[in-house]
PDB file of C-alpha atoms in Angstrom:
ATOM      1  CA  MET T   1      12.297 -15.320  17.311  1.00  0.00           C
ATOM      2  CA  VAL T   2       8.967 -13.747  18.215  1.00  0.00           C
ATOM      3  CA  VAL T   3       7.201 -12.578  15.042  1.00  0.00           C
ATOM      4  CA  ILE T   4       4.950  -9.535  15.382  1.00  0.00           C
ATOM      5  CA  SER T   5       2.526  -8.903  12.544  1.00  0.00           C
ATOM      6  CA  LEU T   6       1.780  -5.223  12.797  1.00  0.00           C
ATOM      7  CA  LYS T   7      -1.493  -4.196  11.172  1.00  0.00           C
ATOM      8  CA  GLY T   8      -2.708  -0.713  10.385  1.00  0.00           C
ATOM      9  CA  ASN T   9      -5.963   0.759  11.595  1.00  0.00           C
ATOM     10  CA  SER T  10      -7.058   1.937   8.148  1.00  0.00           C
ATOM     11  CA  GLY T  11      -8.594  -1.417   7.206  1.00  0.00           C
ATOM     12  CA  ASP T  12      -6.777  -1.667   3.853  1.00  0.00           C
ATOM     13  CA  GLY T  13      -4.604  -4.590   4.958  1.00  0.00           C
ATOM     14  CA  ASP T  14      -1.455  -2.498   5.335  1.00  0.00           C
ATOM     15  CA  GLY T  15       1.176  -3.848   7.695  1.00  0.00           C
ATOM     16  CA  PHE T  16       4.486  -5.654   8.033  1.00  0.00           C
ATOM     17  CA  LEU T  17       6.266  -8.394   9.958  1.00  0.00           C
ATOM     18  CA  PHE T  18       8.940  -7.749  12.570  1.00  0.00           C
ATOM     19  CA  GLU T  19      11.128 -10.186  14.496  1.00  0.00           C
ATOM     20  CA  THR T  20      12.123  -9.664  18.116  1.00  0.00           C
ATOM     21  CA  THR T  21      12.879 -11.671  21.272  1.00  0.00           C
ATOM     22  CA  THR T  22      11.052 -12.195  24.545  1.00  0.00           C
ATOM     23  CA  ASP T  23      13.864 -10.431  26.448  1.00  0.00           C
ATOM     24  CA  THR T  24      13.454  -7.204  24.451  1.00  0.00           C
ATOM     25  CA  PRO T  25      12.153  -4.263  26.514  1.00  0.00           C
ATOM     26  CA  ASN T  26       8.782  -3.051  25.307  1.00  0.00           C
ATOM     27  CA  ASP T  27      10.045   0.522  25.035  1.00  0.00           C
ATOM     28  CA  GLU T  28      12.783  -0.605  22.629  1.00  0.00           C
ATOM     29  CA  LEU T  29      10.294  -2.731  20.672  1.00  0.00           C
ATOM     30  CA  ILE T  30       7.828   0.132  20.241  1.00  0.00           C
ATOM     31  CA  THR T  31      10.597   2.509  19.167  1.00  0.00           C
ATOM     32  CA  SER T  32      11.849   0.027  16.556  1.00  0.00           C
ATOM     33  CA  LEU T  33       8.365  -0.638  15.205  1.00  0.00           C
ATOM     34  CA  VAL T  34       7.554   3.072  14.951  1.00  0.00           C
ATOM     35  CA  GLU T  35      10.872   3.752  13.213  1.00  0.00           C
ATOM     36  CA  LEU T  36      10.216   0.995  10.704  1.00  0.00           C
ATOM     37  CA  GLN T  37       6.667   2.170  10.022  1.00  0.00           C
ATOM     38  CA  ASN T  38       7.848   5.740   9.461  1.00  0.00           C
ATOM     39  CA  LEU T  39      10.568   4.440   7.138  1.00  0.00           C
ATOM     40  CA  ARG T  40       7.902   2.641   5.113  1.00  0.00           C
ATOM     41  CA  LEU T  41       5.958   5.898   4.793  1.00  0.00           C
ATOM     42  CA  ARG T  42       9.133   7.758   3.894  1.00  0.00           C
ATOM     43  CA  SER T  43       9.847   5.117   1.249  1.00  0.00           C
ATOM     44  CA  ARG T  44       6.483   5.794  -0.393  1.00  0.00           C
ATOM     45  CA  VAL T  45       7.361   9.468  -0.761  1.00  0.00           C
ATOM     46  CA  ILE T  46      10.830   8.586  -2.070  1.00  0.00           C
ATOM     47  CA  VAL T  47       9.518   6.128  -4.656  1.00  0.00           C
ATOM     48  CA  ASP T  48       6.805   8.518  -5.829  1.00  0.00           C
ATOM     49  CA  SER T  49       9.209  11.460  -6.145  1.00  0.00           C
ATOM     50  CA  ILE T  50      11.921   9.342  -7.807  1.00  0.00           C
ATOM     51  CA  ARG T  51       9.490   8.265 -10.514  1.00  0.00           C
ATOM     52  CA  GLY T  52       8.509  11.870 -11.094  1.00  0.00           C
ATOM     53  CA  LEU T  53      12.197  12.799 -11.305  1.00  0.00           C
ATOM     54  CA  ALA T  54      12.909  10.003 -13.786  1.00  0.00           C
ATOM     55  CA  GLN T  55      10.025  11.069 -16.009  1.00  0.00           C
ATOM     56  CA  TYR T  56      10.026  14.874 -15.821  1.00  0.00           C
ATOM     57  CA  GLY T  57      13.238  15.897 -14.051  1.00  0.00           C
ATOM     58  CA  PRO T  58      13.752  18.038 -10.910  1.00  0.00           C
ATOM     59  CA  MET T  59      11.015  20.124  -9.322  1.00  0.00           C
ATOM     60  CA  LYS T  60      10.716  23.794 -10.103  1.00  0.00           C
ATOM     61  CA  ASN T  61      10.894  26.508  -7.495  1.00  0.00           C
ATOM     62  CA  GLU T  62       7.506  27.268  -5.945  1.00  0.00           C
ATOM     63  CA  ASP T  63       7.401  30.616  -7.719  1.00  0.00           C
ATOM     64  CA  CYS T  64       7.740  28.915 -11.114  1.00  0.00           C
ATOM     65  CA  VAL T  65       5.215  26.118 -10.675  1.00  0.00           C
ATOM     66  CA  SER T  66       3.008  26.311 -13.773  1.00  0.00           C
ATOM     67  CA  CYS T  67       2.864  24.929 -17.283  1.00  0.00           C
ATOM     68  CA  ASP T  68       5.538  26.186 -19.666  1.00  0.00           C
ATOM     69  CA  GLU T  69       2.906  27.424 -22.108  1.00  0.00           C
ATOM     70  CA  ILE T  70       1.281  29.559 -19.389  1.00  0.00           C
ATOM     71  CA  GLN T  71       4.624  31.035 -18.390  1.00  0.00           C
ATOM     72  CA  GLU T  72       5.425  31.928 -21.974  1.00  0.00           C
ATOM     73  CA  GLN T  73       1.990  33.434 -22.574  1.00  0.00           C
ATOM     74  CA  PHE T  74       1.351  35.389 -19.383  1.00  0.00           C
ATOM     75  CA  ASP T  75       4.730  35.762 -17.637  1.00  0.00           C
ATOM     76  CA  ASN T  76       6.738  36.591 -20.779  1.00  0.00           C
ATOM     77  CA  ILE T  77       9.264  33.897 -19.898  1.00  0.00           C
ATOM     78  CA  GLN T  78      10.986  32.204 -22.802  1.00  0.00           C
ATOM     79  CA  ILE T  79      11.322  28.473 -22.149  1.00  0.00           C
ATOM     80  CA  VAL T  80      14.365  26.936 -23.821  1.00  0.00           C
ATOM     81  CA  GLU T  81      13.828  23.249 -24.547  1.00  0.00           C
ATOM     82  CA  LYS T  82      16.846  20.962 -24.531  1.00  0.00           C
ATOM     83  CA  ASP T  83      17.363  17.708 -26.386  1.00  0.00           C
ATOM     84  CA  GLY T  84      15.459  14.949 -24.631  1.00  0.00           C
ATOM     85  CA  ASN T  85      13.250  17.459 -22.795  1.00  0.00           C
ATOM     86  CA  THR T  86       9.953  15.994 -21.534  1.00  0.00           C
ATOM     87  CA  PRO T  87       7.555  18.798 -20.524  1.00  0.00           C
ATOM     88  CA  ASP T  88       5.621  18.148 -17.334  1.00  0.00           C
ATOM     89  CA  PRO T  89       1.856  18.519 -18.014  1.00  0.00           C
ATOM     90  CA  THR T  90       1.353  19.889 -14.477  1.00  0.00           C
ATOM     91  CA  GLY T  91       4.247  22.342 -14.710  1.00  0.00           C
ATOM     92  CA  ALA T  92       5.697  21.186 -11.381  1.00  0.00           C
ATOM     93  CA  ARG T  93       8.936  19.846 -12.884  1.00  0.00           C
ATOM     94  CA  THR T  94      11.511  21.214 -15.287  1.00  0.00           C
ATOM     95  CA  GLY T  95      11.078  18.482 -17.922  1.00  0.00           C
ATOM     96  CA  ASP T  96      14.796  17.609 -17.800  1.00  0.00           C
ATOM     97  CA  PRO T  97      14.990  13.912 -16.786  1.00  0.00           C
ATOM     98  CA  PRO T  98      18.308  12.001 -16.570  1.00  0.00           C
ATOM     99  CA  GLN T  99      19.744  11.482 -20.040  1.00  0.00           C
ATOM    100  CA  ASP T 100      21.888   8.420 -19.278  1.00  0.00           C
ATOM    101  CA  ALA T 101      19.753   5.361 -20.067  1.00  0.00           C
ATOM    102  CA  GLN T 102      21.718   3.072 -17.748  1.00  0.00           C
ATOM    103  CA  ILE T 103      21.483   5.449 -14.797  1.00  0.00           C
ATOM    104  CA  LEU T 104      17.770   5.953 -15.483  1.00  0.00           C
ATOM    105  CA  LYS T 105      17.244   2.192 -15.499  1.00  0.00           C
ATOM    106  CA  THR T 106      19.167   1.816 -12.235  1.00  0.00           C
ATOM    107  CA  LEU T 107      17.148   4.632 -10.668  1.00  0.00           C
ATOM    108  CA  LEU T 108      13.813   3.051 -11.540  1.00  0.00           C
ATOM    109  CA  GLN T 109      14.965  -0.445 -10.585  1.00  0.00           C
ATOM    110  CA  SER T 110      16.261   0.721  -7.190  1.00  0.00           C
ATOM    111  CA  SER T 111      13.022   2.568  -6.456  1.00  0.00           C
ATOM    112  CA  GLN T 112      11.000  -0.493  -7.406  1.00  0.00           C
ATOM    113  CA  ASP T 113      13.198  -2.636  -5.168  1.00  0.00           C
ATOM    114  CA  LEU T 114      12.538  -0.290  -2.242  1.00  0.00           C
ATOM    115  CA  GLU T 115       8.804  -0.264  -2.969  1.00  0.00           C
ATOM    116  CA  GLU T 116       8.590  -4.049  -3.125  1.00  0.00           C
ATOM    117  CA  TYR T 117      10.559  -4.549   0.087  1.00  0.00           C
ATOM    118  CA  THR T 118       8.360  -2.173   2.102  1.00  0.00           C
ATOM    119  CA  ASP T 119       5.092  -3.280   0.489  1.00  0.00           C
ATOM    120  CA  LYS T 120       2.335  -4.873   2.545  1.00  0.00           C
ATOM    121  CA  GLY T 121       2.574  -7.962   0.308  1.00  0.00           C
ATOM    122  CA  GLN T 122       5.658  -8.997   2.285  1.00  0.00           C
ATOM    123  CA  VAL T 123       3.306 -10.214   5.013  1.00  0.00           C
ATOM    124  CA  GLN T 124       1.883 -12.874   2.694  1.00  0.00           C
ATOM    125  CA  LYS T 125       5.435 -13.848   1.697  1.00  0.00           C
ATOM    126  CA  ARG T 126       6.387 -14.110   5.403  1.00  0.00           C
ATOM    127  CA  VAL T 127       9.279 -11.683   5.003  1.00  0.00           C
ATOM    128  CA  SER T 128      10.206  -9.783   8.161  1.00  0.00           C
ATOM    129  CA  LEU T 129      11.405  -6.230   7.581  1.00  0.00           C
ATOM    130  CA  LYS T 130      14.618  -4.801   9.022  1.00  0.00           C
ATOM    131  CA  VAL T 131      15.408  -1.134   9.534  1.00  0.00           C
ATOM    132  CA  GLN T 132      18.981  -1.427   8.269  1.00  0.00           C
ATOM    133  CA  ILE T 133      17.923  -3.026   4.991  1.00  0.00           C
ATOM    134  CA  VAL T 134      15.489  -0.182   4.304  1.00  0.00           C
ATOM    135  CA  LEU T 135      18.201   2.370   5.099  1.00  0.00           C
ATOM    136  CA  ASP T 136      20.642   0.576   2.782  1.00  0.00           C
ATOM    137  CA  LYS T 137      18.150   0.682  -0.087  1.00  0.00           C
ATOM    138  CA  ILE T 138      17.551   4.384   0.512  1.00  0.00           C
ATOM    139  CA  ALA T 139      21.335   4.957   0.538  1.00  0.00           C
ATOM    140  CA  LYS T 140      21.626   3.139  -2.792  1.00  0.00           C
ATOM    141  CA  LEU T 141      18.960   5.414  -4.271  1.00  0.00           C
ATOM    142  CA  ARG T 142      20.806   8.449  -2.913  1.00  0.00           C
ATOM    143  CA  GLU T 143      24.013   7.340  -4.657  1.00  0.00           C
ATOM    144  CA  THR T 144      22.168   6.779  -7.929  1.00  0.00           C
ATOM    145  CA  VAL T 145      20.615  10.254  -7.769  1.00  0.00           C
ATOM    146  CA  VAL T 146      24.088  11.741  -7.251  1.00  0.00           C
ATOM    147  CA  MET T 147      25.286   9.879 -10.350  1.00  0.00           C
ATOM    148  CA  ALA T 148      22.326  11.203 -12.354  1.00  0.00           C
ATOM    149  CA  TYR T 149      22.764  14.795 -11.132  1.00  0.00           C
ATOM    150  CA  PRO T 150      26.431  15.340 -10.138  1.00  0.00           C
ATOM    151  CA  MET T 151      25.790  19.040  -9.525  1.00  0.00           C
ATOM    152  CA  GLY T 152      23.045  18.154  -7.047  1.00  0.00           C
ATOM    153  CA  LEU T 153      19.303  18.695  -6.979  1.00  0.00           C
ATOM    154  CA  PRO T 154      17.630  21.945  -5.887  1.00  0.00           C
ATOM    155  CA  GLU T 155      17.023  22.340  -2.177  1.00  0.00           C
ATOM    156  CA  HIS T 156      13.263  22.435  -2.778  1.00  0.00           C
ATOM    157  CA  ASP T 157      13.178  19.143  -4.702  1.00  0.00           C
ATOM    158  CA  LEU T 158      11.243  16.465  -2.850  1.00  0.00           C
ATOM    159  CA  VAL T 159      13.771  13.781  -3.826  1.00  0.00           C
ATOM    160  CA  LYS T 160      16.550  15.680  -2.061  1.00  0.00           C
ATOM    161  CA  ILE T 161      14.338  16.399   0.944  1.00  0.00           C
ATOM    162  CA  SER T 162      13.215  12.798   1.401  1.00  0.00           C
ATOM    163  CA  LEU T 163      16.632  11.234   0.749  1.00  0.00           C
ATOM    164  CA  ASP T 164      18.939  13.537   2.683  1.00  0.00           C
ATOM    165  CA  ASN T 165      16.989  14.790   5.682  1.00  0.00           C
ATOM    166  CA  ASP T 166      16.540  11.989   8.183  1.00  0.00           C
ATOM    167  CA  SER T 167      18.290  12.834  11.437  1.00  0.00           C
ATOM    168  CA  LEU T 168      17.425  15.931  13.495  1.00  0.00           C
ATOM    169  CA  GLU T 169      14.385  18.160  13.787  1.00  0.00           C
ATOM    170  CA  CYS T 170      14.367  21.834  12.982  1.00  0.00           C
ATOM    171  CA  SER T 171      12.160  24.566  11.545  1.00  0.00           C
ATOM    172  CA  ALA T 172      10.390  24.043   8.248  1.00  0.00           C
ATOM    173  CA  VAL T 173       9.239  26.165   5.357  1.00  0.00           C
ATOM    174  CA  ASN T 174       5.881  25.080   3.942  1.00  0.00           C
ATOM    175  CA  PHE T 175       4.840  25.450   0.351  1.00  0.00           C
ATOM    176  CA  VAL T 176       2.483  23.792  -2.095  1.00  0.00           C
ATOM    177  CA  ILE T 177       3.707  21.830  -5.095  1.00  0.00           C
ATOM    178  CA  LEU T 178       1.651  20.366  -7.887  1.00  0.00           C
ATOM    179  CA  THR T 179       3.230  16.993  -8.505  1.00  0.00           C
ATOM    180  CA  HIS T 180       2.734  14.825 -11.570  1.00  0.00           C
ATOM    181  CA  HIS T 181      -0.377  13.183 -10.142  1.00  0.00           C
ATOM    182  CA  SER T 182      -1.908  15.254  -7.350  1.00  0.00           C
ATOM    183  CA  LEU T 183      -1.720  18.489  -5.398  1.00  0.00           C
ATOM    184  CA  LEU T 184       0.315  17.896  -2.251  1.00  0.00           C
ATOM    185  CA  GLN T 185       1.773  20.105   0.434  1.00  0.00           C
ATOM    186  CA  TYR T 186       5.352  19.536   1.556  1.00  0.00           C
ATOM    187  CA  SER T 187       7.750  20.994   4.108  1.00  0.00           C
ATOM    188  CA  ILE T 188      11.413  21.723   3.490  1.00  0.00           C
ATOM    189  CA  HIS T 189      13.407  20.629   6.515  1.00  0.00           C
ATOM    190  CA  THR T 190      17.110  21.277   6.688  1.00  0.00           C
ATOM    191  CA  SER T 191      17.854  18.152   8.685  1.00  0.00           C
ATOM    192  CA  THR T 192      14.772  15.942   9.061  1.00  0.00           C
ATOM    193  CA  PHE T 193      12.068  14.315   6.982  1.00  0.00           C
ATOM    194  CA  THR T 194       8.647  15.077   8.438  1.00  0.00           C
ATOM    195  CA  PRO T 195       5.803  15.208   5.915  1.00  0.00           C
ATOM    196  CA  PRO T 196       3.481  18.095   6.884  1.00  0.00           C
ATOM    197  CA  GLN T 197      -0.278  18.175   6.896  1.00  0.00           C
ATOM    198  CA  GLY T 198      -1.691  17.756   3.406  1.00  0.00           C
ATOM    199  CA  THR T 199       0.565  14.995   2.118  1.00  0.00           C
ATOM    200  CA  PHE T 200      -0.655  11.483   1.520  1.00  0.00           C
ATOM    201  CA  VAL T 201       1.415  10.183   4.491  1.00  0.00           C
ATOM    202  CA  ALA T 202       1.334  13.179   6.830  1.00  0.00           C
ATOM    203  CA  ASN T 203      -1.450  11.868   9.055  1.00  0.00           C
ATOM    204  CA  ASP T 204       0.215   8.462   9.372  1.00  0.00           C
ATOM    205  CA  ILE T 205       3.594   9.600  10.742  1.00  0.00           C
ATOM    206  CA  LEU T 206       3.985   8.276  14.302  1.00  0.00           C
ATOM    207  CA  ASP T 207       5.747   9.711  17.337  1.00  0.00           C
ATOM    208  CA  PRO T 208       7.560   6.961  19.292  1.00  0.00           C
ATOM    209  CA  THR T 209       7.015   8.795  22.577  1.00  0.00           C
ATOM    210  CA  THR T 210       3.224   8.993  22.247  1.00  0.00           C
ATOM    211  CA  THR T 211       2.512   5.673  20.509  1.00  0.00           C
ATOM    212  CA  SER T 212       1.376   2.545  22.325  1.00  0.00           C
ATOM    213  CA  LEU T 213       1.332  -1.065  21.148  1.00  0.00           C
ATOM    214  CA  TRP T 214      -1.644  -3.359  21.675  1.00  0.00           C
ATOM    215  CA  CYS T 215      -2.115  -7.093  21.234  1.00  0.00           C
ATOM    216  CA  ALA T 216      -5.250  -9.141  22.035  1.00  0.00           C
ATOM    217  CA  GLY T 217      -6.787  -6.175  23.825  1.00  0.00           C
ATOM    218  CA  LYS T 218      -3.765  -5.725  26.121  1.00  0.00           C
ATOM    219  CA  GLU T 219      -1.221  -2.915  26.030  1.00  0.00           C
ATOM    220  CA  PHE T 220       2.537  -3.449  26.023  1.00  0.00           C
ATOM    221  CA  GLN T 221       3.716  -1.535  29.086  1.00  0.00           C
ATOM    222  CA  ARG T 222       6.928   0.344  28.345  1.00  0.00           C
ATOM    223  CA  ASP T 223       8.554  -0.531  31.669  1.00  0.00           C
ATOM    224  CA  GLN T 224       8.183  -4.266  31.014  1.00  0.00           C
ATOM    225  CA  LYS T 225       9.629  -6.811  28.592  1.00  0.00           C
ATOM    226  CA  VAL T 226       7.966  -8.670  25.743  1.00  0.00           C
ATOM    227  CA  SER T 227       7.849 -11.820  27.886  1.00  0.00           C
ATOM    228  CA  HIS T 228       5.466 -10.132  30.344  1.00  0.00           C
ATOM    229  CA  ARG T 229       2.853  -9.947  27.601  1.00  0.00           C
ATOM    230  CA  LEU T 230       3.634 -12.904  25.299  1.00  0.00           C
ATOM    231  CA  GLY T 231       5.419 -15.383  27.554  1.00  0.00           C
ATOM    232  CA  THR T 232       8.837 -16.945  27.054  1.00  0.00           C
ATOM    233  CA  ASN T 233       8.117 -19.012  23.945  1.00  0.00           C
ATOM    234  CA  GLU T 234      10.425 -17.673  21.216  1.00  0.00           C
ATOM    235  CA  LYS T 235       8.277 -19.252  18.465  1.00  0.00           C
ATOM    236  CA  THR T 236       5.289 -17.018  19.155  1.00  0.00           C
ATOM    237  CA  LYS T 237       3.547 -15.077  16.391  1.00  0.00           C
ATOM    238  CA  VAL T 238       1.007 -12.392  17.266  1.00  0.00           C
ATOM    239  CA  ILE T 239      -0.958  -9.609  15.594  1.00  0.00           C
ATOM    240  CA  ALA T 240      -0.455  -6.144  17.057  1.00  0.00           C
ATOM    241  CA  LYS T 241      -1.645  -2.613  16.347  1.00  0.00           C
ATOM    242  CA  PHE T 242      -0.514   0.916  17.093  1.00  0.00           C
ATOM    243  CA  GLN T 243      -2.633   3.309  19.096  1.00  0.00           C
ATOM    244  CA  GLN T 244      -2.171   6.770  20.543  1.00  0.00           C
ATOM    245  CA  MET T 245      -1.491   6.793  24.279  1.00  0.00           C
ATOM    246  CA  GLY T 246      -4.608   7.294  26.330  1.00  0.00           C
ATOM    247  CA  SER T 247      -7.021   6.441  23.516  1.00  0.00           C
ATOM    248  CA  GLY T 248      -7.705   2.908  24.700  1.00  0.00           C
ATOM    249  CA  PRO T 249      -7.464  -0.337  22.743  1.00  0.00           C
ATOM    250  CA  PRO T 250      -7.939  -0.366  18.960  1.00  0.00           C
ATOM    251  CA  GLY T 251     -11.295  -1.345  17.569  1.00  0.00           C
ATOM    252  CA  ARG T 252     -11.989  -4.986  16.846  1.00  0.00           C
ATOM    253  CA  GLU T 253     -11.745  -6.148  13.276  1.00  0.00           C
ATOM    254  CA  PRO T 254     -14.939  -7.271  11.508  1.00  0.00           C
ATOM    255  CA  VAL T 255     -15.692 -10.989  11.509  1.00  0.00           C
ATOM    256  CA  VAL T 256     -15.733 -11.085   7.708  1.00  0.00           C
ATOM    257  CA  ASN T 257     -13.648  -8.992   5.352  1.00  0.00           C
ATOM    258  CA  GLU T 258     -14.985  -6.849   2.519  1.00  0.00           C
ATOM    259  CA  GLU T 259     -14.642  -9.538  -0.159  1.00  0.00           C
ATOM    260  CA  GLU T 260     -16.450 -12.138   1.951  1.00  0.00           C
ATOM    261  CA  ARG T 261     -19.196  -9.645   2.740  1.00  0.00           C
ATOM    262  CA  LYS T 262     -19.744  -8.923  -0.970  1.00  0.00           C
ATOM    263  CA  ALA T 263     -19.830 -12.660  -1.756  1.00  0.00           C
ATOM    264  CA  MET T 264     -22.412 -13.258   0.990  1.00  0.00           C
ATOM    265  CA  MET T 265     -24.587 -10.390  -0.226  1.00  0.00           C
ATOM    266  CA  ALA T 266     -24.470 -11.722  -3.787  1.00  0.00           C
ATOM    267  CA  HIS T 267     -25.429 -15.212  -2.582  1.00  0.00           C
ATOM    268  CA  TYR T 268     -28.352 -13.982  -0.469  1.00  0.00           C
ATOM    269  CA  PHE T 269     -29.592 -11.733  -3.287  1.00  0.00           C
ATOM    270  CA  LYS T 270     -29.518 -14.649  -5.721  1.00  0.00           C
ATOM    271  CA  ARG T 271     -31.338 -16.857  -3.215  1.00  0.00           C
ATOM    272  CA  GLN T 272     -33.943 -14.154  -2.595  1.00  0.00           C
ATOM    273  CA  GLU T 273     -34.624 -13.790  -6.305  1.00  0.00           C
ATOM    274  CA  GLU T 274     -34.972 -17.548  -6.653  1.00  0.00           C
ATOM    275  CA  VAL T 275     -37.465 -17.768  -3.763  1.00  0.00           C
ATOM    276  CA  LYS T 276     -39.418 -14.866  -5.244  1.00  0.00           C
ATOM    277  CA  ARG T 277     -39.554 -16.559  -8.629  1.00  0.00           C
ATOM    278  CA  LEU T 278     -40.772 -19.838  -7.105  1.00  0.00           C
ATOM    279  CA  ALA T 279     -43.464 -18.035  -5.127  1.00  0.00           C
ATOM    280  CA  GLU T 280     -44.834 -16.460  -8.276  1.00  0.00           C
ATOM    281  CA  ALA T 281     -44.746 -19.686 -10.290  1.00  0.00           C
ATOM    282  CA  ASP T 282     -47.883 -21.782 -10.994  1.00  0.00           C
ATOM    283  CA  GLU T 283     -48.450 -24.964  -9.044  1.00  0.00           C
ATOM    284  CA  ILE T 284     -48.035 -27.174 -12.136  1.00  0.00           C
ATOM    285  CA  ASP T 285     -44.947 -25.492 -13.533  1.00  0.00           C
ATOM    286  CA  TYR T 286     -42.871 -28.386 -12.276  1.00  0.00           C
ATOM    287  CA  LEU T 287     -44.427 -30.628 -14.950  1.00  0.00           C
ATOM    288  CA  ASP T 288     -42.360 -28.795 -17.572  1.00  0.00           C
ATOM    289  CA  SER T 289     -39.155 -29.827 -15.828  1.00  0.00           C
ATOM    290  CA  GLN T 290     -37.026 -32.596 -17.242  1.00  0.00           C
ATOM    291  CA  TRP T 291     -37.147 -34.653 -14.077  1.00  0.00           C
ATOM    292  CA  ALA T 292     -40.994 -34.733 -14.260  1.00  0.00           C
ATOM    293  CA  ASP T 293     -41.036 -36.328 -17.719  1.00  0.00           C
ATOM    294  CA  SER T 294     -42.494 -39.858 -17.435  1.00  0.00           C
ATOM    295  CA  LYS T 295     -40.680 -40.948 -20.621  1.00  0.00           C
ATOM    296  CA  GLU T 296     -37.282 -39.649 -19.533  1.00  0.00           C
ATOM    297  CA  MET T 297     -35.858 -43.062 -18.649  1.00  0.00           C
ATOM    298  CA  LYS T 298     -37.072 -44.638 -21.928  1.00  0.00           C
ATOM    299  CA  ASN T 299     -35.565 -41.799 -23.981  1.00  0.00           C
ATOM    300  CA  ASN T 300     -32.255 -42.117 -22.169  1.00  0.00           C
ATOM    301  CA  LEU T 301     -32.060 -45.860 -22.765  1.00  0.00           C
ATOM    302  CA  GLN T 302     -32.765 -45.336 -26.471  1.00  0.00           C
ATOM    303  CA  GLY T 303     -30.152 -42.610 -26.642  1.00  0.00           C
ATOM    304  CA  LEU T 304     -32.684 -39.929 -27.530  1.00  0.00           C
ATOM    305  CA  GLY T 305     -32.157 -37.819 -24.469  1.00  0.00           C
ATOM    306  CA  GLY T 306     -28.414 -37.454 -24.741  1.00  0.00           C
ATOM    307  CA  GLY T 307     -27.825 -40.149 -22.129  1.00  0.00           C
ATOM    308  CA  ILE T 308     -26.009 -43.474 -22.442  1.00  0.00           C
ATOM    309  CA  ARG T 309     -27.869 -46.025 -24.528  1.00  0.00           C
ATOM    310  CA  ALA T 310     -28.247 -49.380 -22.855  1.00  0.00           C
ATOM    311  CA  PRO T 311     -26.721 -52.143 -25.037  1.00  0.00           C
ATOM    312  CA  GLY T 312     -29.019 -54.915 -26.241  1.00  0.00           C
ATOM    313  CA  LEU T 313     -32.256 -53.087 -25.491  1.00  0.00           C
ATOM    314  CA  ARG T 314     -34.739 -52.486 -28.264  1.00  0.00           C
ATOM    315  CA  PHE T 315     -38.098 -50.805 -28.022  1.00  0.00           C
ATOM    316  CA  SER T 316     -40.847 -51.132 -30.602  1.00  0.00           C
TER     317      SER T 316
END
């Protein structure tokens, strides 16, 4: 199998591994890679919203997004707290998390499983991602959410949007929600998941029809097969990147990464300080050094300098 290590252009090391064959058409390869990348981004939204659901319950309607104390004080709305209620500090959620401890544990464990499978650390573990496995993990989360909320979640809840809408495109209704950690803008789609502008993944969503694949400065032509670019060796492993059509090849990566650059700067700074200190030192400063002591060898043999004392030697 040909292993493609797809790397992002953000420079944060994000990416994943994907297995294919040399007989695969490039158009099919690009479509599969784009689908998998978008699923990874969708998984981030799912995991983030699931954790908010498990901690503070479903999202409020956009007209009710505010802290309970503010609503009671200024809107004259009486908030009735239930047993086990956990008020959301941001006021974006109802504060009614799942009450069943086992279902809550399953919900968090399933979301963590999805996060770990789609994480960039899978590249270091040499684990190739598969679209069907990601979809199965999302389906498992969907079933767990149904168990936690048999009556269903509100249509405006991000968990419902990200779990259920994944097929067709249609019109969207935009609104702003204050989540438990940041202010994000979302779109409600009736039959597709497409994060709008303003979300933390919106700018990273790819269109398979306008995305090109590059490797070693060469583009994968859609009317060709993988073998036209990589040869017929099925044990090939390459690094590839996405790029918008017509924008040319992606930029070259730096010779050294950020950690190596910081280590080099620290080394050169230390060396510069040492050279500066030596330049300012007196010419006879070396006489104070241990290696310049004319009695160093005698002291070592007598055991006075912390060295090994030579047996049988006596000095008067």
